[in-house]
JSON list of C-alpha atoms in Angstrom, two decimals:
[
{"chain": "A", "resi": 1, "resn": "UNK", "atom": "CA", "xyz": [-65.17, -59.85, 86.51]},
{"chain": "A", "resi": 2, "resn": "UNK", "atom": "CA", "xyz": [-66.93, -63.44, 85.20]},
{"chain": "A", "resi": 3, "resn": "UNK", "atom": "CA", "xyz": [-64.58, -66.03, 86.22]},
{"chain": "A", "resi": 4, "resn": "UNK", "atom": "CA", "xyz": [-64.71, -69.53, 84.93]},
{"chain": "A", "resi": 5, "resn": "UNK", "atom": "CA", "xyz": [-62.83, -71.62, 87.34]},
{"chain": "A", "resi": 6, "resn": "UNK", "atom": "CA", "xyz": [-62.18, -75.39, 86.57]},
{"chain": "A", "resi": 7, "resn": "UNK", "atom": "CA", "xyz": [-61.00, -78.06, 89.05]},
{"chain": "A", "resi": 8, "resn": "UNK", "atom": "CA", "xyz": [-58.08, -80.08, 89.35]},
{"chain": "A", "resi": 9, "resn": "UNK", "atom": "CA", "xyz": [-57.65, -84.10, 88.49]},
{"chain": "A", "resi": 10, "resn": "UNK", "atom": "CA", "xyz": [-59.18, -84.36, 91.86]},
{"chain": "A", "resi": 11, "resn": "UNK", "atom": "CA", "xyz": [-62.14, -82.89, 91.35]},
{"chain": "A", "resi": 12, "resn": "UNK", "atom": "CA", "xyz": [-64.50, -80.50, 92.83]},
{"chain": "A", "resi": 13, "resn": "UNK", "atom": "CA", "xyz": [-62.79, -80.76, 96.27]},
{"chain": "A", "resi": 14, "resn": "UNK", "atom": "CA", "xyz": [-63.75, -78.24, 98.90]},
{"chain": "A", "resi": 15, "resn": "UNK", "atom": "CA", "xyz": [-60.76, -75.88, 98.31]},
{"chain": "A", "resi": 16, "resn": "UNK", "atom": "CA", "xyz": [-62.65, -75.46, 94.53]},
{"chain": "A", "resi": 17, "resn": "UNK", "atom": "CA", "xyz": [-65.50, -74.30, 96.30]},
{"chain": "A", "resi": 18, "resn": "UNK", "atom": "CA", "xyz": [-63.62, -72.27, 98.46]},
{"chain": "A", "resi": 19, "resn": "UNK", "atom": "CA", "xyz": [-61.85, -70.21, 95.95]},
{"chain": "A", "resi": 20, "resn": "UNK", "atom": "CA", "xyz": [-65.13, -69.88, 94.37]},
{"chain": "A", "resi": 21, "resn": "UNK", "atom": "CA", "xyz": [-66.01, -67.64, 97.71]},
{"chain": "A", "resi": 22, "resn": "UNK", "atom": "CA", "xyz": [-62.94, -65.67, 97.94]},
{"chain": "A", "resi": 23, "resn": "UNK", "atom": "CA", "xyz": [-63.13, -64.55, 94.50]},
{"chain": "A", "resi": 24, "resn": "UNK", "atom": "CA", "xyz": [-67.24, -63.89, 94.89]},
{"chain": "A", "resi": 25, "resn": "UNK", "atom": "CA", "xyz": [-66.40, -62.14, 97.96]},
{"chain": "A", "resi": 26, "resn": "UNK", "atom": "CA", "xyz": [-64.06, -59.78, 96.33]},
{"chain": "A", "resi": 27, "resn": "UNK", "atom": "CA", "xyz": [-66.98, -59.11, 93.81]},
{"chain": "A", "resi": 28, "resn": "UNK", "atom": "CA", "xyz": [-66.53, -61.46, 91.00]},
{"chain": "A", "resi": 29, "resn": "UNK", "atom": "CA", "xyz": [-69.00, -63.79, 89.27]},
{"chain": "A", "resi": 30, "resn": "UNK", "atom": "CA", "xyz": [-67.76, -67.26, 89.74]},
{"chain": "A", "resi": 31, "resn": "UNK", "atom": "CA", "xyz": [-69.11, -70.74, 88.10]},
{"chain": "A", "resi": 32, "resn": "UNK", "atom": "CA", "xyz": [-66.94, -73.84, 89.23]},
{"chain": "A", "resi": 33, "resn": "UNK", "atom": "CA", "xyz": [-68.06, -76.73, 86.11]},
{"chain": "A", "resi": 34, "resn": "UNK", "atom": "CA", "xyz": [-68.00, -79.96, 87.71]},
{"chain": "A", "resi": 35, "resn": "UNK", "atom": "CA", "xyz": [-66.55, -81.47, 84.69]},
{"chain": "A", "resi": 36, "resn": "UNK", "atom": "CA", "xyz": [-66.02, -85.06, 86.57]},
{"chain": "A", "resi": 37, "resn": "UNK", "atom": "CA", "xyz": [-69.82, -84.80, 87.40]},
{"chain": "A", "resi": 38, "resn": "UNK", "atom": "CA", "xyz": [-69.09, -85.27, 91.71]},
{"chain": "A", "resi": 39, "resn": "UNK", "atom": "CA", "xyz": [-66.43, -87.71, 91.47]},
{"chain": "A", "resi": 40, "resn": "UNK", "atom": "CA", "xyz": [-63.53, -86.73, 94.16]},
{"chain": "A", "resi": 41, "resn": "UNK", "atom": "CA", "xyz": [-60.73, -88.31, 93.82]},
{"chain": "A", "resi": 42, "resn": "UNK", "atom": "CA", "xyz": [-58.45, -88.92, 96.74]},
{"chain": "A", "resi": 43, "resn": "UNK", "atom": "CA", "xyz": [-55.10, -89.18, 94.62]},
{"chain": "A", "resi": 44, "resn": "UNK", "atom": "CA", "xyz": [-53.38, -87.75, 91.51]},
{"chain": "A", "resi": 45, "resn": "UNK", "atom": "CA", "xyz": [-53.35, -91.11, 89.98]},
{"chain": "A", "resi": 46, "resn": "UNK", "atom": "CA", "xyz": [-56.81, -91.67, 90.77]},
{"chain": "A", "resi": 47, "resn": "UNK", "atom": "CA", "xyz": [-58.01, -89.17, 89.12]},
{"chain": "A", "resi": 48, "resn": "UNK", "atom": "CA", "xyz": [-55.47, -89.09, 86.30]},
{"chain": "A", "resi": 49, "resn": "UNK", "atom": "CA", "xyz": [-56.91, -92.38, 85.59]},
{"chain": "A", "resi": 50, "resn": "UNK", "atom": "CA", "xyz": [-60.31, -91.27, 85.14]},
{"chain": "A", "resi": 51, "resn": "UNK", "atom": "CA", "xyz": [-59.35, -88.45, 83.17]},
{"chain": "A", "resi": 52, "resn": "UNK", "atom": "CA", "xyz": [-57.47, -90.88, 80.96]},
{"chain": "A", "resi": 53, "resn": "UNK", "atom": "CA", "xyz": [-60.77, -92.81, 80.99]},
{"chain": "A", "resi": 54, "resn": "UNK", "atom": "CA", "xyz": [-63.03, -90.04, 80.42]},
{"chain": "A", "resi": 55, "resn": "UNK", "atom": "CA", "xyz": [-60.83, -88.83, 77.61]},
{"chain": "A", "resi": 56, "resn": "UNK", "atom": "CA", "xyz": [-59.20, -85.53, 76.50]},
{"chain": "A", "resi": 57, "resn": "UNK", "atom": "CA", "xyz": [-61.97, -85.02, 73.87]},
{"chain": "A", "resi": 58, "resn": "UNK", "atom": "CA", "xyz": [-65.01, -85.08, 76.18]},
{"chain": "A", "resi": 59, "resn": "UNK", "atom": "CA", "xyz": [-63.31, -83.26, 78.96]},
{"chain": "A", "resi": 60, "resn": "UNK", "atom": "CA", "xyz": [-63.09, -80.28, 76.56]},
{"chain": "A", "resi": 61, "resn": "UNK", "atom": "CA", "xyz": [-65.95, -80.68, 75.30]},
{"chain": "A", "resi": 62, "resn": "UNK", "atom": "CA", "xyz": [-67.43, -80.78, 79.08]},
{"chain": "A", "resi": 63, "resn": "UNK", "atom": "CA", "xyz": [-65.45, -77.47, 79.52]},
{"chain": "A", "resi": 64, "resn": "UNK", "atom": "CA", "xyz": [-66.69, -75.93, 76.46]},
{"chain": "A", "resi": 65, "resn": "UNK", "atom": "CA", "xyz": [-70.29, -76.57, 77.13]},
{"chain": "A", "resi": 66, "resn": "UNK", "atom": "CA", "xyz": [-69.67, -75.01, 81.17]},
{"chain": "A", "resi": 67, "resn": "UNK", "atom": "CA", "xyz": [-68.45, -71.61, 79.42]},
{"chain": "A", "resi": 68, "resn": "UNK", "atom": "CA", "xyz": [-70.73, -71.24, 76.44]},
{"chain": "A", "resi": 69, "resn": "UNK", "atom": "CA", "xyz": [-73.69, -70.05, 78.17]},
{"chain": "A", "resi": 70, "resn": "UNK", "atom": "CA", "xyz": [-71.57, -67.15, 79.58]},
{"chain": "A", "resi": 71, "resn": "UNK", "atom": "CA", "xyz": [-69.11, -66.45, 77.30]},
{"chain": "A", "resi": 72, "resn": "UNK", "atom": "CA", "xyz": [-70.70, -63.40, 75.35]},
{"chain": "A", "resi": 73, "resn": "UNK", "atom": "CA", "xyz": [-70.10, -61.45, 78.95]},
{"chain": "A", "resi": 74, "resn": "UNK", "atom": "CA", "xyz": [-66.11, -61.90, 78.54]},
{"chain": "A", "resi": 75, "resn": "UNK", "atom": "CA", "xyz": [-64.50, -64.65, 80.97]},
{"chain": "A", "resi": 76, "resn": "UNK", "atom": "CA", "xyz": [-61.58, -64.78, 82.81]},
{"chain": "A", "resi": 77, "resn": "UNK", "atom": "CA", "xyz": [-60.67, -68.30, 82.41]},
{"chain": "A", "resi": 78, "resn": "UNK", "atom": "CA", "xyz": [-58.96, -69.91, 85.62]},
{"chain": "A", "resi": 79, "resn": "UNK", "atom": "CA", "xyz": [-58.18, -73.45, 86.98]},
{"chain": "A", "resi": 80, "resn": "UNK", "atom": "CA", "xyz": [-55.88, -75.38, 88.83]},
{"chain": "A", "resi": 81, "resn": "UNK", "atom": "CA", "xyz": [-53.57, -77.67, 87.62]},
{"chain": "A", "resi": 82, "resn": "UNK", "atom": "CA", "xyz": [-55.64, -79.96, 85.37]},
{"chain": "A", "resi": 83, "resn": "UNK", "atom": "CA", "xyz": [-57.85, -77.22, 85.17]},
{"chain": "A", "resi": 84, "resn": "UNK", "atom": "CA", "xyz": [-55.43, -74.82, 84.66]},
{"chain": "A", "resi": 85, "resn": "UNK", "atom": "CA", "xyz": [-54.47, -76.20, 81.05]},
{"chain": "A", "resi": 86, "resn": "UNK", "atom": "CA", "xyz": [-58.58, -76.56, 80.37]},
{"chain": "A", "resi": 87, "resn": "UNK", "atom": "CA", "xyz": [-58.67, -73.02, 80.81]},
{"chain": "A", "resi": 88, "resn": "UNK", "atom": "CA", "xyz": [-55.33, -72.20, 79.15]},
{"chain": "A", "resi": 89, "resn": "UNK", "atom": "CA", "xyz": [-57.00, -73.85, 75.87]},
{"chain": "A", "resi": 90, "resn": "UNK", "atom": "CA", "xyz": [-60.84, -72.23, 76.35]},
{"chain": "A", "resi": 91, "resn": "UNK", "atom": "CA", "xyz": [-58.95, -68.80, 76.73]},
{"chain": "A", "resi": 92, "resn": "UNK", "atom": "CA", "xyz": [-56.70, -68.60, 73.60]},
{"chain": "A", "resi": 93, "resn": "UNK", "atom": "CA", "xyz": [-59.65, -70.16, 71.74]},
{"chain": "A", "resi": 94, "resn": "UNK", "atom": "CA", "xyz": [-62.12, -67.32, 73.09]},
{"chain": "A", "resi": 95, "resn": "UNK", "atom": "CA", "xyz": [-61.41, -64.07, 71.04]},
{"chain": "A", "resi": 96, "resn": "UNK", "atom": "CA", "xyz": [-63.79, -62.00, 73.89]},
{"chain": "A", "resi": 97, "resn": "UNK", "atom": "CA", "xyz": [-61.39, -63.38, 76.55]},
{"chain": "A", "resi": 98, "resn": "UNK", "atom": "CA", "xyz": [-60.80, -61.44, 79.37]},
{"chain": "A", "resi": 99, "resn": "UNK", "atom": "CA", "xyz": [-57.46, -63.00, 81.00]},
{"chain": "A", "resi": 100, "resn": "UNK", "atom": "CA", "xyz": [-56.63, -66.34, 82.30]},
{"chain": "A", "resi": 101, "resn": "UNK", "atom": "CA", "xyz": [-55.01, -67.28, 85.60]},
{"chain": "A", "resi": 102, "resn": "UNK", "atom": "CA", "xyz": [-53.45, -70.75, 85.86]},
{"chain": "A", "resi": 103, "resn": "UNK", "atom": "CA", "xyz": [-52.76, -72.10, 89.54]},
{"chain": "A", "resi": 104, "resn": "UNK", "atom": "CA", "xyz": [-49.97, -74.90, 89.24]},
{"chain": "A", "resi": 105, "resn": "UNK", "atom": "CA", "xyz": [-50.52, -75.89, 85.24]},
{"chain": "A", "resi": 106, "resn": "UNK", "atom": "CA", "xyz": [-50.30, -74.97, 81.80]},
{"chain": "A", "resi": 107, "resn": "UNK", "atom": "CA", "xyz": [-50.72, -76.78, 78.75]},
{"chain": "A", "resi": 108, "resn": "UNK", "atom": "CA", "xyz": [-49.56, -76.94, 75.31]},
{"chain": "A", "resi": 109, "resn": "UNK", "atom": "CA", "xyz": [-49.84, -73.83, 72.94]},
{"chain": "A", "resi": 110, "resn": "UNK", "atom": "CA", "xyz": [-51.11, -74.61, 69.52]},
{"chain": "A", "resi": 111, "resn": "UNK", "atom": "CA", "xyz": [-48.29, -73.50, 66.92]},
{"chain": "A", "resi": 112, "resn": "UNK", "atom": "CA", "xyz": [-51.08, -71.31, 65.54]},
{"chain": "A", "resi": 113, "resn": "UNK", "atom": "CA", "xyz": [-52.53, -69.66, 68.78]},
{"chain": "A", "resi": 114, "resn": "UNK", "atom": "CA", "xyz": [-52.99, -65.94, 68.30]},
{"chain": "A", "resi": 115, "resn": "UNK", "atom": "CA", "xyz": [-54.02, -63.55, 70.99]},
{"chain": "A", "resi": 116, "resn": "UNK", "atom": "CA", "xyz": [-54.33, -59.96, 71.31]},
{"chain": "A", "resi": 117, "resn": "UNK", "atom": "CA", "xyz": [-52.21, -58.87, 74.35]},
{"chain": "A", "resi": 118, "resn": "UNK", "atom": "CA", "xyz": [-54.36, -61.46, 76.55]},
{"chain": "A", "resi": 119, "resn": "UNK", "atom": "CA", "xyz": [-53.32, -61.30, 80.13]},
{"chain": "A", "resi": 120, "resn": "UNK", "atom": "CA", "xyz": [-51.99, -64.00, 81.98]},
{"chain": "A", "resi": 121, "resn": "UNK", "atom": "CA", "xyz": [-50.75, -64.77, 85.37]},
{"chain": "A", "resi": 122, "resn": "UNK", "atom": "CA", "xyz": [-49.50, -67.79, 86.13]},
{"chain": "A", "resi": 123, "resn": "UNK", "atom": "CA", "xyz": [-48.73, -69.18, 89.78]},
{"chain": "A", "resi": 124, "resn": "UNK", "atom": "CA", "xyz": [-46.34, -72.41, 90.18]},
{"chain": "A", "resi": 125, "resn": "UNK", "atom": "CA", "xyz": [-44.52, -73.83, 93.11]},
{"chain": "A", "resi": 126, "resn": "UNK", "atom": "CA", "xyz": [-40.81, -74.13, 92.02]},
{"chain": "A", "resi": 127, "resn": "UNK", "atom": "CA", "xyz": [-39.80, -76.41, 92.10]},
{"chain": "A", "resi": 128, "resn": "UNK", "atom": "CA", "xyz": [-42.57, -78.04, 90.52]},
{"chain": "A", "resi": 129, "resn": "UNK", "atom": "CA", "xyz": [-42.37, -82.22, 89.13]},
{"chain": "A", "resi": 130, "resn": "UNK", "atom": "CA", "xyz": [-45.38, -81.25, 86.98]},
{"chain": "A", "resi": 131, "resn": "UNK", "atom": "CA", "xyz": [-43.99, -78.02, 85.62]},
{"chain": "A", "resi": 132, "resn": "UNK", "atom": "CA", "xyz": [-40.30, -78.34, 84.90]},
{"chain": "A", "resi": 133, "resn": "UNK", "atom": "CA", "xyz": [-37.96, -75.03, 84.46]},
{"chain": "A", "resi": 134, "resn": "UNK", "atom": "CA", "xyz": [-37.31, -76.20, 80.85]},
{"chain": "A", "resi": 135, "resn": "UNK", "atom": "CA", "xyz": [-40.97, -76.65, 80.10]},
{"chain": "A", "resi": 136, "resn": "UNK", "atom": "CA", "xyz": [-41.72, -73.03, 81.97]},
{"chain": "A", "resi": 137, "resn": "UNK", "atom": "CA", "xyz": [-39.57, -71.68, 79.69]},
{"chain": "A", "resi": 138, "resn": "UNK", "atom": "CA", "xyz": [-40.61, -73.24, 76.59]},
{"chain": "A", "resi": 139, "resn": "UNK", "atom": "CA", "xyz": [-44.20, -72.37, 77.47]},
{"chain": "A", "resi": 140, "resn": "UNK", "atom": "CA", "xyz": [-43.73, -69.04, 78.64]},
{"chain": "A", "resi": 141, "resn": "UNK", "atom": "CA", "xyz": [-41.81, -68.20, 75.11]},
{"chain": "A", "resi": 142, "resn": "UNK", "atom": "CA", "xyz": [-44.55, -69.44, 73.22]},
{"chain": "A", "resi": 143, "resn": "UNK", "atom": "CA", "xyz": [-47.35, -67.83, 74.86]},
{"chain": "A", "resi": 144, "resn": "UNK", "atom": "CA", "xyz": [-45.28, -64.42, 74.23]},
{"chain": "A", "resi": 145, "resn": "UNK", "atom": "CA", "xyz": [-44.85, -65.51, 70.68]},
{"chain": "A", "resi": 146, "resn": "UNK", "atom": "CA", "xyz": [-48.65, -65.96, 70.79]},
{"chain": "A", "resi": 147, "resn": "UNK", "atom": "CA", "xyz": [-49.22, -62.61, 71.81]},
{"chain": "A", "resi": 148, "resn": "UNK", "atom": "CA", "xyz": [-50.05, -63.19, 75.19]},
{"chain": "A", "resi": 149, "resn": "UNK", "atom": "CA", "xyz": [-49.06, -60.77, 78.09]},
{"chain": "A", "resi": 150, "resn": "UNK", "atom": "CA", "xyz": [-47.34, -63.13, 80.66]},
{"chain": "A", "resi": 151, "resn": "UNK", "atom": "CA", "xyz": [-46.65, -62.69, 84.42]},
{"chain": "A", "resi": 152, "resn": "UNK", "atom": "CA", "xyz": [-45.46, -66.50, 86.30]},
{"chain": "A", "resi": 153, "resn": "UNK", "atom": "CA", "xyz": [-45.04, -66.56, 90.00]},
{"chain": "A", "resi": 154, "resn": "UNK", "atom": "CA", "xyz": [-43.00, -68.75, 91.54]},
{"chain": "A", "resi": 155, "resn": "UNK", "atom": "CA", "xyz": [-43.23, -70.27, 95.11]},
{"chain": "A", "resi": 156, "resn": "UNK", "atom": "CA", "xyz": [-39.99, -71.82, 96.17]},
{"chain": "A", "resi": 157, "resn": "UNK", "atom": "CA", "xyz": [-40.83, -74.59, 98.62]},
{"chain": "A", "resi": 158, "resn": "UNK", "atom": "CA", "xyz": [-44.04, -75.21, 97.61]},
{"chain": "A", "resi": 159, "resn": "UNK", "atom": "CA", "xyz": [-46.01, -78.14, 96.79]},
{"chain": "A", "resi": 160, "resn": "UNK", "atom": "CA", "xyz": [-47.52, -78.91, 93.53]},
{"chain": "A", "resi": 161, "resn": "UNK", "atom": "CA", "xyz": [-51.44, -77.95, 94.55]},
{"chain": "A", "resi": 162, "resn": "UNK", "atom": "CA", "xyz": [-49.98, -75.30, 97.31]},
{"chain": "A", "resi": 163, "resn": "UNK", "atom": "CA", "xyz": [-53.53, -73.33, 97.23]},
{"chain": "A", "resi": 164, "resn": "UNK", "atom": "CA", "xyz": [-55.37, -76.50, 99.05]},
{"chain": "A", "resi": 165, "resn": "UNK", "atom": "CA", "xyz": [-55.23, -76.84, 102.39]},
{"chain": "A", "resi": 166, "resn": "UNK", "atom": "CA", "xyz": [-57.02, -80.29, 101.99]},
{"chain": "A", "resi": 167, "resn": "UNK", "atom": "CA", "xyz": [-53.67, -81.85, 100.32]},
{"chain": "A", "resi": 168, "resn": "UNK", "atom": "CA", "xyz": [-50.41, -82.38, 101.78]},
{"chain": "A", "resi": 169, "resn": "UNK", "atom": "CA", "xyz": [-48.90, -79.86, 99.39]},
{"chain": "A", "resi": 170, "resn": "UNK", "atom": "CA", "xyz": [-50.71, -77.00, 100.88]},
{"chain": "A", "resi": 171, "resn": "UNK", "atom": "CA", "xyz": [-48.34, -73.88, 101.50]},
{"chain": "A", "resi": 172, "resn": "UNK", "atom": "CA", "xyz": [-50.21, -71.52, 103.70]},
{"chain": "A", "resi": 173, "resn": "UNK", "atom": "CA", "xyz": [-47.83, -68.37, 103.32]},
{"chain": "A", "resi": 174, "resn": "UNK", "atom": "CA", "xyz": [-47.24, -69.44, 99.58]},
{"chain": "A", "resi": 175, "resn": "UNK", "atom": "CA", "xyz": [-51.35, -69.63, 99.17]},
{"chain": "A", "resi": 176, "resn": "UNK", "atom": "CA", "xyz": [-52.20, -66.00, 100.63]},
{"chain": "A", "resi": 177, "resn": "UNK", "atom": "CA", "xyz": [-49.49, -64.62, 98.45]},
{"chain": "A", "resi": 178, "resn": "UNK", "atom": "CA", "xyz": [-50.99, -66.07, 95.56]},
{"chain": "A", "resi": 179, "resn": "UNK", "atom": "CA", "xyz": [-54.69, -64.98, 96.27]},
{"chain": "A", "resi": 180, "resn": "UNK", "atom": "CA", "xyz": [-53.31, -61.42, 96.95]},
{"chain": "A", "resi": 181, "resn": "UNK", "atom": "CA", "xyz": [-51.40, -61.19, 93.31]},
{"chain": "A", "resi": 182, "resn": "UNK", "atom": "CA", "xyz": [-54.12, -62.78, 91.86]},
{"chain": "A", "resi": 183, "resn": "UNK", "atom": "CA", "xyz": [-57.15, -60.73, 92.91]},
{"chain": "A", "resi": 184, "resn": "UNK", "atom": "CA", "xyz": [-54.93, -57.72, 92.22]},
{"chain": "A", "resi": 185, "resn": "UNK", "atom": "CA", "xyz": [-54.70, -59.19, 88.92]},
{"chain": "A", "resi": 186, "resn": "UNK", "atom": "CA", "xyz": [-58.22, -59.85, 88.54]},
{"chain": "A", "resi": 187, "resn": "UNK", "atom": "CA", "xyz": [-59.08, -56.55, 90.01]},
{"chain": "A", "resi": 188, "resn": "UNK", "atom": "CA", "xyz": [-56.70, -55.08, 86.94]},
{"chain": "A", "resi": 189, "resn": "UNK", "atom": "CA", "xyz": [-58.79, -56.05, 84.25]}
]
């Protein structure tokens, strides 16, 4: 499978890079976009704030221009958090998407979005401050209504980035679950 993966509003930390690897290693193409071109941040506000700076408009746009060259060959659109909603909107704008597989985010749904059975897995720590129960719900309705077909995870316990052992959210048990469902899930497609 061609996987697109995008980082979170840290940046193109190590754990990226390393989930890059364990999805090459299990025989799938992987490019990581470096869409805050090498700046790490070392906080969520940090890097929220350069976001904010950056702007909405030329992150896409950043994102759009990372998956263009291979988009022809059918992507799986993935990300974390921040990147997680990047990929959520490249995906249900890219009619020869594969699937998408969100770790800890989604994003809004366009009242208009319109997919044809598009897989999605989605993997969230529950609780989660950045991805309430009510909005979970609202989202998850919406992608349905979109046509999307939906699995969501959820890791009780778990910190908000749970996948990165670089951050004190990091879950080990909760992190190994996910990569197992998700490579089964990218191995189903």
């Amino acid at each position: 499978m061609n996987v697109m993966l995008f980082h979170s509003t840290y940046g193109l930390r190590p754990a990226v890079r390393d989930a890059a690897d364990r999805l090459r290693d299990a025989g799938h193409e992987v490019w990581t976009p470096d869409l805050f071109e090498g700046r790490v941040f070392e906080s969520v506000e940090e890097g929220r704030d350069f976001k904010d700076e950056l702007g909405k408009d030329e992150l896409l746009k950043r994102a759009i221009l990372a998956a263009a060259p291979y988009s022809e060959r059918g992507l799986v659109y993935a990300g974390f958090s921040l990147g997680a909603a990047t990929a959520q909107t490249l995906a249900l704008g890219d009619d020869k998407a594969r699937g998408l597989l969100l770790l800890h985010g989604t994003s809004d749904i366009a009242e208009n979005a319109s997919v044809d059975e598009l897989p999605v897995q989605l993997h969230v720590a529950e609780p989660d401050a950045f991805e309430p129960d009510d909005w979970l719900s609202a989202w998850y309705l919406q992608m349905r209504k979109a046509g999307a077909d939906v699995e969501v995870y959820r890791y009780a316990g778990a910190g908000h980035l749970y996948t990165d052992p670089g951050l004190p959210d990091y879950d080990e048990e909760a992190a190994e679950a996910t990569w197992r469902v998700a490579l089964g899930f990218l191995d189903s497609l």
